[in-house]
Phi, psi and omega in degrees: 000154178294148181286156180277004184299115182288346180252027183304328185289348179282342185230003192290151164257117187248129182258126180270126173256124168263100196305324184299337189236003187278299182203128183265106183275337184247011172060046175246008178092354181236133177299158185204176182290319174305321176295322177296320179296319180298335184258011179298322178295325176300316180292321176299314181291332175297323175106020181279157181267334184207162178235132173253124182256119174295168193311128176243015184281161170304133186199143171290353178065037173290335176222055173058029179101349178276008169251093193269127178264339179203116185280352186238036178206177180245138177298131180304333177295334182261339181138217185226171174299325177298321176296318179298318178298320179293323177295315178302312181297317181295320177295315180297321178298331181265010176083014181249138173271165184231127170248146174232166180283136164252128184243080189267350182285324186210164174233206177252153172297346177273354179296136182305324182293322179287321177300319178294324180295317179296318182289329187285331176093170183302143176081001184276159175297328180295319180289336181292349175286344183234184178257088173259141180208153175288149179280168175269170181094166184303325181243021181067026187278350180254149178303156181300332175206190187264012187302137176260149177281150176293341179261008180101150182078180180290158180269011180235143177232136183272138177277135174256107182268185180300331181256014178112193183298142178219239185288170177247152173237152185272139172215111177296334184246238182279157177301336178282005184233076181292140182279135172290151177262098185283358171281349181267119180302335179293330176290318176304316181294321177304313185280337170301316180294320179295313181300313181295324180304313184279322176298321178295332180279354177107003175297134186274342182189166180233130172267118189270110180291137178049046186297337182266005186243007189294315185271138179238150174292116187294345177281349180049055180289149173299153174249163176304150185282134174277117183296337181285335185239340186077001179254173176296145181299131180260330184284166190295138162209150181304130182091001177300139187286358174231359177255134171053049177286154183302332183295344180298329181303310182293321179300312185289324178294324177296315178297320180297322177298319177300313182295314182297333179298330179292315178295321182296333179260017174072024183258006178097159181288137172236137188230163173236141168234132184266137164266114183210143176246022182301138177224153000289177184302324181298327177289320177298325182297338178295337179294334180247024169303152175309131181090355175255227185279159181287309180218163172225143178302141171250106182270003183300324181293328178291324181278335194289142176290158177277080184207136191299315182296317179294318180296316181294318178297318179297316180295313182299313185297326179284317179297319180295314183294318181289320181297329182297336180241009175075022180256148174282147174273168177235150182236128185229118175263331182200163175197189185287356181250001189227153177303135183302148190300315184298329177279317182302317181281355175263007179272157177301324175244115190270353183164203183240152180288147176240151168237164184299328184263359186204181181211156181290095186299325186288342185268066199266320193229311197278088181306301192290326184302325186290321191268339190300319188288352190261146176291160184235130168260095191290328179294317176297316181298319180291322177299317178292323179297320177296317178295319179295327179297315178294322176299310182301314184288343179271346185282153178294138175116206185258142180240138176248132180240118178279139183310133180095341175298324180290350175258356183070029183294140173272166168296141173270101189269355185241030175299134178296149180304326187284355176254352184294146188234343187290128181298333181295331178295316184283323184281350175248012180062030179086000180296320173260121184291327176100186192254007183297330184296337177262002184249009179296136183305143186293149172268123181258320184195170176085176186248356178223158178300142012269018175053046177076002175270079197092175183271302185214358179289144178290129179296157184295336167234138185290141178265143181285154180297330185287357183280353180303319182281351182256002182295158179300320180294319180295327182272345190302316183263007183261112183295341181264001184286162177294323177299316179295324178299312179298317181298317180295314182296318181291326176296318178294315182300323184291340184242341184285126184292345181275344191261161188099214180297156178142213184226173173221164175228127180280146171250139178253028181283352183244163179293173190298341183260019177234132174259131174218121176226158179240156175223142184260142007266130161070031182238143174223149175228124179242131178234117181266106177255012179273183180260002181231151175298151177232155180286148170291151175299142178293147177073021181242155178239135183285126173270314178198146179230147182284346178204174182294140175263159183224117176054042178073014180246150179260117182292168175301151178056042181225141175245150179224135168263138188233143169263115188269000000 
């Protein structure tokens, strides 16, 4: 059973499930909740504290499930509400909590409320739930402003009514994803009901998608032109008319009151974690002010280059900022939107440099676009990914692990164009390759596809032949495998009194390309990012290492946990 600790979220290791690709229980080529239930023992044995499930709602799948047609049901491809209840119960019985996605910025064009809005016509109460506006030009033939979509193309789509073209509606992402109007109290009420529906069913928390983008400037001002697209800039910059608007404070405080009410009535802790790319860091910290959200994702580790100075500056700036307001930080190496870690760290350029006072503001959104053109040294990348995993798990706060990271899976960089599904690929004419490469279904067992992800049905995205050696079954009995590394590290983390929430202290006993910090009582973590082996600290005993050590020395691109 789950522990009664109300602050579990300050130290948790959370495993992300992308349901479509995790485990296929009914052999139709698509992952589902019965498959997730079958793998609950795997997750328990891995040693995670909680599971975050990406959208499992009914959806036309225009954006991998983030185009929601019904927030209070389960997509038939994934199962039923009864299956979801069984998954919740099974996770709780094994001591794991469950978070699910809340997608409040936008829904699907198939959502009944949007269909009603289109049918009701201009000026209706139904349209006031969304952002409808008249177009510019003599016949309204131009979009209301120059805003560009994050998936490419304009952020406005024109409605074709019975009498021809009329108003336009806003979509920050794909045209199939109309944005809700959070200035309308009726939208607030819709999502109050959604939040209570899932909290009442026993969901322990909600990961809020696009948490920094809900409120829009109602004047719809033009933004500066993006030279790459000729449209208004869509990615974050201070003062952008749809990112980090002041109205977010009231929205988030209201949600926190809803969540706190469950604990106050003895129903258990309910939490929120925000997905936000707000900058500077001090602005993002307002999301976790007392009375707002519990935690917010910290994507700096995902952006940061594999270099000691940048990593230390990135870690320090986040720990300092979070400690100032009493919030735990979160560490994210990968997710369903980013190039897999083993591939990213095998590129000639592994990320961007950080300084203690800043972050690369311009590198704001397009994860996949950056990495695709570069060659990959996968052995180097996997060695670094293993070292990064130990670094991440040793840091104070909460850690998120994307499915397959524990297997060391690489990005699938050679998917044929005709199987790609990501809307960004189509809306940019292939300029952005998209996120499908990190969403290929997991290999569980066997030597040929589908590698135990179902019995014999072809997965919705093809798996590479080289995955036979990376399956969970192939790694299960190998003490040197990435799966065994994660299991050992998570077992130590769950019992070591120094790990989880807390603080760290840096040691400067090593040269500039080595990170070494301690945590009390009696824990040390050394990460060698230099090109030469380095000695272990004197008087220390190795608890776990990301790779083999030689004659008491730590090779390059290797991390070690130490008992001091």
